[in-house]
Every structure is written in structure tokens, then in C-alpha cells.
Short mmCIF file of C-alpha atoms in Angstrom, two decimals:
data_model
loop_
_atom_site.label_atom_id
_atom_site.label_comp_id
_atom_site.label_asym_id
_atom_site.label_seq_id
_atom_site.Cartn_x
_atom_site.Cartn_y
_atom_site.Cartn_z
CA UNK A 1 -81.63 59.28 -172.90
CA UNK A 2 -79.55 61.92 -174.56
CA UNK A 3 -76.56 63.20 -172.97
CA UNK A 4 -77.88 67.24 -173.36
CA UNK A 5 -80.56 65.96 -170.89
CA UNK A 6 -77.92 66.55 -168.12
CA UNK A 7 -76.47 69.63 -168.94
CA UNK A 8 -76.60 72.92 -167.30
CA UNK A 9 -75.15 76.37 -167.28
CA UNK A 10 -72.49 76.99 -164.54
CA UNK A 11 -70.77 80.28 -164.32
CA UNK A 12 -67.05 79.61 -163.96
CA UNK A 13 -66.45 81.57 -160.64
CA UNK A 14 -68.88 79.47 -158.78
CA UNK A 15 -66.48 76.25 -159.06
CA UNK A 16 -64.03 75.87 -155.90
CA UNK A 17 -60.88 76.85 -155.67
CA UNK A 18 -59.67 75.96 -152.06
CA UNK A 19 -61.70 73.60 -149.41
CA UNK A 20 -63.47 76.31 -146.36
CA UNK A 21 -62.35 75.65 -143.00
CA UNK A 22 -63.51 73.90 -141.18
CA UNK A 23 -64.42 71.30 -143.24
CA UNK A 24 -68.37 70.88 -142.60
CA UNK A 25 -68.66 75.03 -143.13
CA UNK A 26 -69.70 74.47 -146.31
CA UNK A 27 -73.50 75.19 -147.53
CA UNK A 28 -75.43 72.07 -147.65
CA UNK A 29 -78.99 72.13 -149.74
CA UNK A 30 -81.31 69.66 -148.33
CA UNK A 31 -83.70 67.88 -151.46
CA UNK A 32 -87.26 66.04 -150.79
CA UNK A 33 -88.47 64.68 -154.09
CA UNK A 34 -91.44 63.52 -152.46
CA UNK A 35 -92.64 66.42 -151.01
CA UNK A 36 -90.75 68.67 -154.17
CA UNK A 37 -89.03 70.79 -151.71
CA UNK A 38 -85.59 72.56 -151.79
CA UNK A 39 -84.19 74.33 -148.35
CA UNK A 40 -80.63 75.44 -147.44
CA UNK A 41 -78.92 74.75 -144.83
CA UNK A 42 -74.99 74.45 -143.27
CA UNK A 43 -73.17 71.37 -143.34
CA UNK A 44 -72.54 71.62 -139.69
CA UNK A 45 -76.34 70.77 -138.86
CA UNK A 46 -76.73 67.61 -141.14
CA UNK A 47 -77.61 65.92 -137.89
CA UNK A 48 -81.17 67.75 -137.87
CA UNK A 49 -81.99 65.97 -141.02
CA UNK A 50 -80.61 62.72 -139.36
CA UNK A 51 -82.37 59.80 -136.82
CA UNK A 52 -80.81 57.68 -134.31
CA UNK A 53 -80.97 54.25 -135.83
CA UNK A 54 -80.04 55.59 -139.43
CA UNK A 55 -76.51 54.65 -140.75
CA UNK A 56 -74.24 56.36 -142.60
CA UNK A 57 -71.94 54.73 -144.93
CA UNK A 58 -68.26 56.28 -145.57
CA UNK A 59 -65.79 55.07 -148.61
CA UNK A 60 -62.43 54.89 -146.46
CA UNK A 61 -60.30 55.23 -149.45
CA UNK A 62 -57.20 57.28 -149.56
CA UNK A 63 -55.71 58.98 -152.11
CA UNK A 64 -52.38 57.90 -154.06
CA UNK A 65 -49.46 60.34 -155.06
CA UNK A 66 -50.71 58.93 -158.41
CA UNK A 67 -49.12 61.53 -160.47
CA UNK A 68 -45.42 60.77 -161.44
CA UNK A 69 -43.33 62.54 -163.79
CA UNK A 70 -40.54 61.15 -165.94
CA UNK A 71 -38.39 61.07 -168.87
CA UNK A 72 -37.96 58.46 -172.12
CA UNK A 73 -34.31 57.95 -172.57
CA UNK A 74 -34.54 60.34 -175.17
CA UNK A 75 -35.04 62.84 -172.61
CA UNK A 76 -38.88 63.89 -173.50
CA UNK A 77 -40.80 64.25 -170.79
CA UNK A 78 -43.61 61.99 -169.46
CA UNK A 79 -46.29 62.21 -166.88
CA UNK A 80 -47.88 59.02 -165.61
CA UNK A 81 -51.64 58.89 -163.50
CA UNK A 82 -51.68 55.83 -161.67
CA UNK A 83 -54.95 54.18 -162.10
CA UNK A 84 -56.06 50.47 -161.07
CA UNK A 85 -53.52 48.53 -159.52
CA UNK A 86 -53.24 44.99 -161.29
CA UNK A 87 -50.38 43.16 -159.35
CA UNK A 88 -47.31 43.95 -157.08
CA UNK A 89 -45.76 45.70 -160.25
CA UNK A 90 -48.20 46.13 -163.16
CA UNK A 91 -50.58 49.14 -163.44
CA UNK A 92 -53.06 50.36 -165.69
CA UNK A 93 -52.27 54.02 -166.34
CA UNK A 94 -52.79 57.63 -168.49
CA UNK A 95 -49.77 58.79 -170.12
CA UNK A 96 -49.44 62.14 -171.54
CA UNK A 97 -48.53 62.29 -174.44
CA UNK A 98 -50.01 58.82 -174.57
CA UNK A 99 -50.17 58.94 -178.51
CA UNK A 100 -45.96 58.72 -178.65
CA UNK A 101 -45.69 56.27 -176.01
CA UNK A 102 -45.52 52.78 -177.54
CA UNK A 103 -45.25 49.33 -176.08
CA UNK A 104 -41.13 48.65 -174.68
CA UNK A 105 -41.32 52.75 -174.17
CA UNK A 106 -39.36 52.59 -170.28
CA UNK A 107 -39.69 55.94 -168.33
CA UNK A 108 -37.28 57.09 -165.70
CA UNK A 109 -38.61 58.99 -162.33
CA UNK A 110 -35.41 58.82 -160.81
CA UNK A 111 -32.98 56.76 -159.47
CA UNK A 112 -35.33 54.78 -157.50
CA UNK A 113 -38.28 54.33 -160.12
CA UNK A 114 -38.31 52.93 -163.41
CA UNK A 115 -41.06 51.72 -165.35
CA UNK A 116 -42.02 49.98 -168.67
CA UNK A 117 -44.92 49.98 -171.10
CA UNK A 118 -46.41 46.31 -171.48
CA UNK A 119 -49.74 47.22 -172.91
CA UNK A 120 -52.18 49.14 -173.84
CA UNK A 121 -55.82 49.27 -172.20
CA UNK A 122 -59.50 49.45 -173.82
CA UNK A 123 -59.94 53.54 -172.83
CA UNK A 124 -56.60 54.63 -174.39
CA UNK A 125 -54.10 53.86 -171.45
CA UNK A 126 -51.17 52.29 -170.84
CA UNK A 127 -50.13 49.14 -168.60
CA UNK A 128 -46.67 49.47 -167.13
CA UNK A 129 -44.86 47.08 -165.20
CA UNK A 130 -42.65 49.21 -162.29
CA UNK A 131 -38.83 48.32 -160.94
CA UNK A 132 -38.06 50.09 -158.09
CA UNK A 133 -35.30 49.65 -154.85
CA UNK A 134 -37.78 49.10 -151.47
CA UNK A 135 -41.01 49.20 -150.41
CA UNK A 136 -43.41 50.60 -153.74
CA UNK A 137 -45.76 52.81 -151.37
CA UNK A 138 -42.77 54.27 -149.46
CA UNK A 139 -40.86 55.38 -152.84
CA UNK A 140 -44.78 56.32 -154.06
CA UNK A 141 -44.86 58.95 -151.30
CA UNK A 142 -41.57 60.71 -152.53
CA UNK A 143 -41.78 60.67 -155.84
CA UNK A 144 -45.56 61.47 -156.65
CA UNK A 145 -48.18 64.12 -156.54
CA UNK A 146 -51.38 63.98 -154.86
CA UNK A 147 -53.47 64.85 -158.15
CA UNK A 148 -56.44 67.40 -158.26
CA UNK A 149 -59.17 67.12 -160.59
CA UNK A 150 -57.78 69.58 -163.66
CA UNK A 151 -60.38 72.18 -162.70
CA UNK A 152 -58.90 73.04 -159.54
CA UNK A 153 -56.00 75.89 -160.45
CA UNK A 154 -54.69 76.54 -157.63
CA UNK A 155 -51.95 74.30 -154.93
CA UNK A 156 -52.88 73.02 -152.01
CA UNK A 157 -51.15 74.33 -148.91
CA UNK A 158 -51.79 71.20 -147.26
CA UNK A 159 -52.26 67.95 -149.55
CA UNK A 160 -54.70 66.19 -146.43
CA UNK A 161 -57.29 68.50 -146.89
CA UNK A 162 -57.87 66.36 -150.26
CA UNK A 163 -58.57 63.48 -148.17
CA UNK A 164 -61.41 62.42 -145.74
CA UNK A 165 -60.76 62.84 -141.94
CA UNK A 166 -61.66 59.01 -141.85
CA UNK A 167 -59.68 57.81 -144.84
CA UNK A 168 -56.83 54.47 -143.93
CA UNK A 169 -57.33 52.12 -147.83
CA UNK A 170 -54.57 53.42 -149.74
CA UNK A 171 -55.70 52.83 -153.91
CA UNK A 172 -57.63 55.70 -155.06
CA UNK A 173 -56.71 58.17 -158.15
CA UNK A 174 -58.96 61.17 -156.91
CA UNK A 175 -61.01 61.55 -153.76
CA UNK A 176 -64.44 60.71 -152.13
CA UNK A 177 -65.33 64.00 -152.05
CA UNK A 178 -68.76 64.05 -150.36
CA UNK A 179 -67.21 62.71 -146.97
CA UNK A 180 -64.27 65.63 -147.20
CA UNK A 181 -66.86 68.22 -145.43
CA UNK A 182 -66.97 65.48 -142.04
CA UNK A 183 -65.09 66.54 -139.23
CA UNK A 184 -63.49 63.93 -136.56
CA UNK A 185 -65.89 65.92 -134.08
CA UNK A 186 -68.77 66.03 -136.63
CA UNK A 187 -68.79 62.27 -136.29
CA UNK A 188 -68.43 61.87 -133.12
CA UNK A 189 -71.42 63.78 -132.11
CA UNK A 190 -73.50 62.01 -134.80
CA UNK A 191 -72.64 58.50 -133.38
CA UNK A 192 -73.19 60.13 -129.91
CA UNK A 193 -76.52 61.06 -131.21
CA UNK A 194 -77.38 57.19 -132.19
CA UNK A 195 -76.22 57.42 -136.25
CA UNK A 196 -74.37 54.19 -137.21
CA UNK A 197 -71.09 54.80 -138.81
CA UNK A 198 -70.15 52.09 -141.38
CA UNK A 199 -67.08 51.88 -144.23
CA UNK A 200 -66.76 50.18 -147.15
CA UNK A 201 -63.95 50.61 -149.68
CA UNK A 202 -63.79 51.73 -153.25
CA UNK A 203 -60.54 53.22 -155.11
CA UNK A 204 -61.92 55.74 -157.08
CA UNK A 205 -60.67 55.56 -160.81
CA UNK A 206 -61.26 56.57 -164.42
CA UNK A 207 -64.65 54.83 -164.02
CA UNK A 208 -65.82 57.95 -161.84
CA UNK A 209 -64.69 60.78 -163.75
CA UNK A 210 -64.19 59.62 -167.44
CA UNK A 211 -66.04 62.07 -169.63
CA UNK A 212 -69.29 60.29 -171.43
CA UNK A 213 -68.38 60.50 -174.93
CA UNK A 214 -71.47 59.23 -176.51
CA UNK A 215 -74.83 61.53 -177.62
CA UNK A 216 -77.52 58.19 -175.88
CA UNK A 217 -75.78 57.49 -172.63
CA UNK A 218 -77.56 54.01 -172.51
CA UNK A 219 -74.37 53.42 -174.74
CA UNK A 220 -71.56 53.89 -172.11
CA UNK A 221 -69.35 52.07 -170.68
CA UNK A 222 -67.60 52.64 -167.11
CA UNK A 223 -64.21 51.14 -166.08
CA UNK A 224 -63.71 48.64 -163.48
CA UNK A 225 -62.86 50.17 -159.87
CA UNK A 226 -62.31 47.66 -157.15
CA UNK A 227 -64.54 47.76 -153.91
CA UNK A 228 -64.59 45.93 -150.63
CA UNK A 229 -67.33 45.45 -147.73
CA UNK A 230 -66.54 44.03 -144.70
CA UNK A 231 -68.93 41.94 -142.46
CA UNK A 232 -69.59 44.30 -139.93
CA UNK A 233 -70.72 47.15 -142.59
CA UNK A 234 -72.60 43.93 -143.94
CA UNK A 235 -74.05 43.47 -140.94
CA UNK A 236 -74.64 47.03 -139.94
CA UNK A 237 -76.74 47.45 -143.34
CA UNK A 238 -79.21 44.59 -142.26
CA UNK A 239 -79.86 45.42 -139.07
CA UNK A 240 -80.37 48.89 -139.98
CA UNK A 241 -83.31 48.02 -142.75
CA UNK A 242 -84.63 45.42 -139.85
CA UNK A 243 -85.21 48.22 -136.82
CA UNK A 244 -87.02 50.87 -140.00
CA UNK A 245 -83.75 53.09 -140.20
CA UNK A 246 -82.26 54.37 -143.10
CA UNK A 247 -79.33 53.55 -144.62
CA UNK A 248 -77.82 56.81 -145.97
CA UNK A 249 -74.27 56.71 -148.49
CA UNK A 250 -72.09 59.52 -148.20
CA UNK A 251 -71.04 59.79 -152.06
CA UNK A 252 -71.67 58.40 -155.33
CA UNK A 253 -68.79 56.31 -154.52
CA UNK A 254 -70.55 54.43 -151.54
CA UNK A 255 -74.01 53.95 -153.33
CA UNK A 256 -72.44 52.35 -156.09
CA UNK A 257 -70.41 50.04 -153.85
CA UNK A 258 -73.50 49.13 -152.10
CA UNK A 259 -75.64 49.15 -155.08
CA UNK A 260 -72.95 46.77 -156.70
CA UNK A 261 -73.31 44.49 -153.94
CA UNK A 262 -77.14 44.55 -153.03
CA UNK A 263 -78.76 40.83 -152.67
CA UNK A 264 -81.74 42.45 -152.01
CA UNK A 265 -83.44 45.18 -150.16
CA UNK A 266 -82.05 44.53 -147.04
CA UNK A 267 -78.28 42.92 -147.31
CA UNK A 268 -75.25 43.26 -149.57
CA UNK A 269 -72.49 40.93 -150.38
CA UNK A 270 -69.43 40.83 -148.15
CA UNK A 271 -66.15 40.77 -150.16
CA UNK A 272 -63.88 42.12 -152.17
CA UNK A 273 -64.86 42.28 -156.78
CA UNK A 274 -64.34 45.31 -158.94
CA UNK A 275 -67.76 47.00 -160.42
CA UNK A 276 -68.49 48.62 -163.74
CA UNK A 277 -72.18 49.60 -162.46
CA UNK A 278 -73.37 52.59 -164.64
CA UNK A 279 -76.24 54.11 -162.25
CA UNK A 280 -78.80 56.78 -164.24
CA UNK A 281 -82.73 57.47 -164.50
CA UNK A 282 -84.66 54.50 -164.41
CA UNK A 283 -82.39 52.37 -162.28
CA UNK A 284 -84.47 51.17 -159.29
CA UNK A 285 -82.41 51.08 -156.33
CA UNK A 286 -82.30 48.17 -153.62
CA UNK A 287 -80.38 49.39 -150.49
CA UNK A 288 -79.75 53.10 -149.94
CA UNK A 289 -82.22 55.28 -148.87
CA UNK A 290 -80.65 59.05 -148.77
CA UNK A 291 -77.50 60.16 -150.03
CA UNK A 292 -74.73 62.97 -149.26
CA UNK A 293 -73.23 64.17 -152.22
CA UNK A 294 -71.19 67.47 -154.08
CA UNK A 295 -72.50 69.33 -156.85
CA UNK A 296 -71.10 67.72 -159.98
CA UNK A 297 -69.97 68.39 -163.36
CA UNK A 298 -72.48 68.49 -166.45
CA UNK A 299 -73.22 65.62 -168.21
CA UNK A 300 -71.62 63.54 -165.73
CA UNK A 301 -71.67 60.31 -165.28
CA UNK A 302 -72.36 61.69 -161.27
CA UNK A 303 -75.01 63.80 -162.16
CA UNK A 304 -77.04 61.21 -163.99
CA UNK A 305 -76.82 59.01 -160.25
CA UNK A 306 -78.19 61.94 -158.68
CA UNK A 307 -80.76 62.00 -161.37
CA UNK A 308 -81.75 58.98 -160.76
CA UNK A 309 -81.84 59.16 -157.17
CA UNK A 310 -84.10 62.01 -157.14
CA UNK A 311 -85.26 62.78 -161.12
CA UNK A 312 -83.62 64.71 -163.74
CA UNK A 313 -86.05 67.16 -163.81
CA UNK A 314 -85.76 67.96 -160.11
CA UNK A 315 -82.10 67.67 -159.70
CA UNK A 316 -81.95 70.49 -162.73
CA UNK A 317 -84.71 72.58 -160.40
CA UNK A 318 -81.74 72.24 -157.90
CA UNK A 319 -78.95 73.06 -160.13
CA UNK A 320 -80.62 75.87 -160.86
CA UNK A 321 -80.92 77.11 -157.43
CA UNK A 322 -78.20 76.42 -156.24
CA UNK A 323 -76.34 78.57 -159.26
CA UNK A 324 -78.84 81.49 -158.60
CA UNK A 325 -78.16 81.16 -154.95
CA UNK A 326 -74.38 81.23 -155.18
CA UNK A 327 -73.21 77.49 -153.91
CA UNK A 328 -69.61 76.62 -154.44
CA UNK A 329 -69.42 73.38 -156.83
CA UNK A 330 -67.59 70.49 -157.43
CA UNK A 331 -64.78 68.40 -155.44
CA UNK A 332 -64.55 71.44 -152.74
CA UNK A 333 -68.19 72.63 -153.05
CA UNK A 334 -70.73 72.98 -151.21
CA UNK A 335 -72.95 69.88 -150.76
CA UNK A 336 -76.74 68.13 -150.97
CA UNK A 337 -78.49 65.97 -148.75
CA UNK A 338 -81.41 64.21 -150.78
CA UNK A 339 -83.53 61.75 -149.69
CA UNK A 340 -84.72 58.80 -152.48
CA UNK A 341 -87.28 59.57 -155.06
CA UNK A 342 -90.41 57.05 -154.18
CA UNK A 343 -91.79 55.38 -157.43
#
């Protein structure tokens, strides 16, 4: 398929700024590829399009302070995005400006942080080895930024409402942004209501958001983000498929983990590996049967998932709608509900 398949035209005022309050304010369009149908709705009934006995899966990631800024000893300055953590020390990184950093380059954030260029990675990064005084996370948290994706323009008054409500695995470069329109109450009331809440983990890096670079899209290649599934979401998935519910991901980020990790139609692997799983039309899928999701960038590597999920042409019909109708895209957008395309 051609990458031009997946693009579409979206008006720059229509991509979000600031997150609404509360969080599940937010517009939600509701998608049945069966039946062809589009209707819009509020996120704060999802539960009307919900059934005791379905589950809902939540990627419990939290976001890093990956964004540090430095100097070379020459006194040029240096930003580092944390990436994918390879050891107690070593990262793999972006470095701006990455073309003048070479291999022995050491950047300065400080008194308390140093680091070192050791190597250079397959997309154009850097690996650098840290040496720091203390506990890594705790000097992290002082000397970083909580990044936002480079189309948000304005600050945050409040860097939390860039994570989920539910969020506790520190690792990820950028967040999970389908579950930030859940409220603490939101899920309360659903699991009051009989919907299964289950977690799995996957640190969202370049893999998600790396532009596709290539004109057939059969021909790229994501990075390696590391996921985890504990036994009780392992467990929680089978008996779900066993009593007819559905098992429903909230974000590209959970299908892939549990896409990664199907055995078959009913269970997934428990464990902890790192996936490079490229998801778009004609993948069938084994384990998720509805999805929760944000409006996403053209020719994304997102929007060809959801293309999948449901067909290009019908996600497009959506698209469409939803720019005509005024929804609020991307990480603080509004969001879908759609439930899987039958073959």
C-alpha cells in the first residue's frame, strides 16, 4: 500500500492545544464497520456502548522527564530525548543537533548529570552511557522535562494532566493518550457496572511516533518498545473470550501489546520482550475485539492500525466527519470508540 492512502486534510485549528476538564468531557465518535455507521457521542457515556463481562485493557505506563538539556565542553548547547532504556546507565537517545555529536562527545546537565556518547543507533540516535551522584529517577525528576509531542505549542499548567489517572510503570517517552480522557470515578463506575479492568505495560518510544519515511509502507520498519503482561491481565483476557465478552484495548499502545503477545484467539503470553509489530490493513487480528483510541496524525503509523481495525476506506469516511463536525485531534483530542471490522 502507498503511504498517500492514509492521508487526509486537517485544518490546523482543529489540533489540541490544552486537555478539557474534566478529562472524559471530550467528544467521543462511536464507529460500527459492520453495520457502516458513524454516531457522536461524549466520552462521559462510553459505558452505554459497554457490557458487563467485557474488559478493558489500560497501558499503565508513565511518562519520563525524558527531555534534558546540556552543554559540550565547548559550551554548545545540547538537548537529549530519552528513549529505550538499555541498562542501569546506557540509553538509546535523539540528540539535537545529532549530526555534530560524535562518539566520546560528553554532555553536562549540571552538577549532578553527566553523560557520554558510546554509540550510535540504526534510526539516527545516539547511545549514551550516564554518571550521576544518587538515585537516576530522583535526579531524572529535577533535571528533565516532561516532553509534548512538537505539535502541542503551548505549556502545561500542570505536567499530570499528560499522564493517565491510572499510570504507576515509569519508562515511557510520550503518553498513552487514549486512556488520558478516564477519570478515577469514570472507572470506578464502569467496574461497578461489571467491566473488567486489566493493565499491561508498554513504554511508548520512537516506534510509536517515528514518521514513515517510505512511499509502500509494507517497507517500514518500527523500533523496539518493551512491554509487559502480568498473569492476572493474562488471565483476565481468557476468561473474558470464555464467558462471550469482549476484550476491548484502550490505545494503539495496548492492542499492539496484546497483539504482540496473542497465542491464539483466546490467551496471550505472560512476560516481559520488546515488540517491533507494525499493525496495518490486512493484518488479521487474534485477541482484541473493540478499541478506544485519539484521532491521529496522517500517514501514521497509528492511523494505518485504525485502518486496519476498521478499513481505510471507512476510517477516512470518519476522518472526514469528524473534521466537518469540528472534533479536537490528536494527543488531547477528542476520541473514537470502534468496534472490529468482521472479515
Amino acid at each position: 500500500m502507498r503511504l498517500s492512502d492514509f492521508d487526509y486534510n486537517l485544518p490546523e485549528e482543529l489540533i489540541a492545544q490544552r486537555p478539557l476538564e474534566p478529562r472524559n468531557a471530550s467528544r467521543l465518535m462511536v464507529l460500527d464497520p459492520a453495520r457502516r455507521t458513524i454516531t457522536n457521542e461524549h466520552f462521559f457515556d462510553l459505558r452505554k456502548f459497554l457490557r458487563a463481562g467485557d474488559t478493558l485493557i489500560f497501558n499503565d505506563t508513565r511518562v519520563i522527564p525524558a527531555r534534558l538539556l546540556g552543554r559540550k565542553s565547548t559550551g554548545a548547547r545540547v538537548e537529549i530525548f530519552l528513549l529505550r532504556r538499555l541498562d542501569a546507565v546506557t540509553w538509546e537517545t535523539l540528540v539535537k543537533p545529532g549530526r555534530k555529536i560524535a562518539e566520546g562527545t560528553e554532555i553536562a546537565f549540571g552538577d549532578e548529570l553527566s553523560c557520554k556518547v558510546v554509540g550510535r543507533t540504526d534510526f539516527g540516535g545516539r547511545v549514551v552511557q550516564f554518571e550521576f551522584s544518587g538515585v537516576f529517577e530522583e535526579v531524572l525528576d529535577r533535571l528533565g522535562e516532561t516532553p509534548l509531542p512538537p505539535y502541542i505549542h503551548e505549556k502545561l499548567d500542570d505536567s499530570e494532566r499528560y499522564q493517565t489517572v491510572y499510570n504507576r510503570e515509569r519508562g515511557s517517552a510520550a503518553a498513552p493518550t487514549a486512556g488520558l480522557h478516564f477519570t478515577a470515578e469514570q472507572m470506578r463506575d464502569l467496574a461497578a457496572f461489571g467491566v473488567n479492568l486489566g493493565f499491561v505495560t508498554l513504554h511508548v518510544g520512537l516506534g510509536t511516533f517515528r514518521p514513515v519515511q517510505v512511499e509502500t509502507i509494507e517497507q517500514h520498519e518500527m523500533h523496539e518498545e518493551y512491554f509487559s503482561i502480568p498473569q492476572a491481565t493474562a488471565d483476565l483476557i481468557r476468561e473474558t473470550k470464555l464467558r462471550g465478552g469482549r476484550v476491548i484495548a484502550v490505545g494503539t499502545t495496548s492492542i499492539r501489546t496484546l497483539e504482540a503477545a496473542a497465542l491464539d484467539k483466546s490467551s496471550v503470553a505472560v512476560g516481559s520482550s520488546s515488540t517491533k509489530i507494525f499493525i496495518y490493513p490486512g493484518y488479521e487480528f487474534k485477541i482484541v475485539d473493540a478499541l478506544i483510541t485519539n484521532f491521529h496524525l496522517p500517514k501514521s503509523t497509528l492511523l494505518m492500525l485504525v485502518s486496519a481495525f476498521a478499513g481505510r476506506e471507512f476510517i477516512l469516511q470518519a476522518y472526514a466527519e469528524a473534521v466537518a463536525e469540528r472534533y479536537r485531534f490528536f494527543s488531547f483530542g477528542d476520541a473514537m470508540f470502534i468496534t472490529r471490522r468482521e472479515h
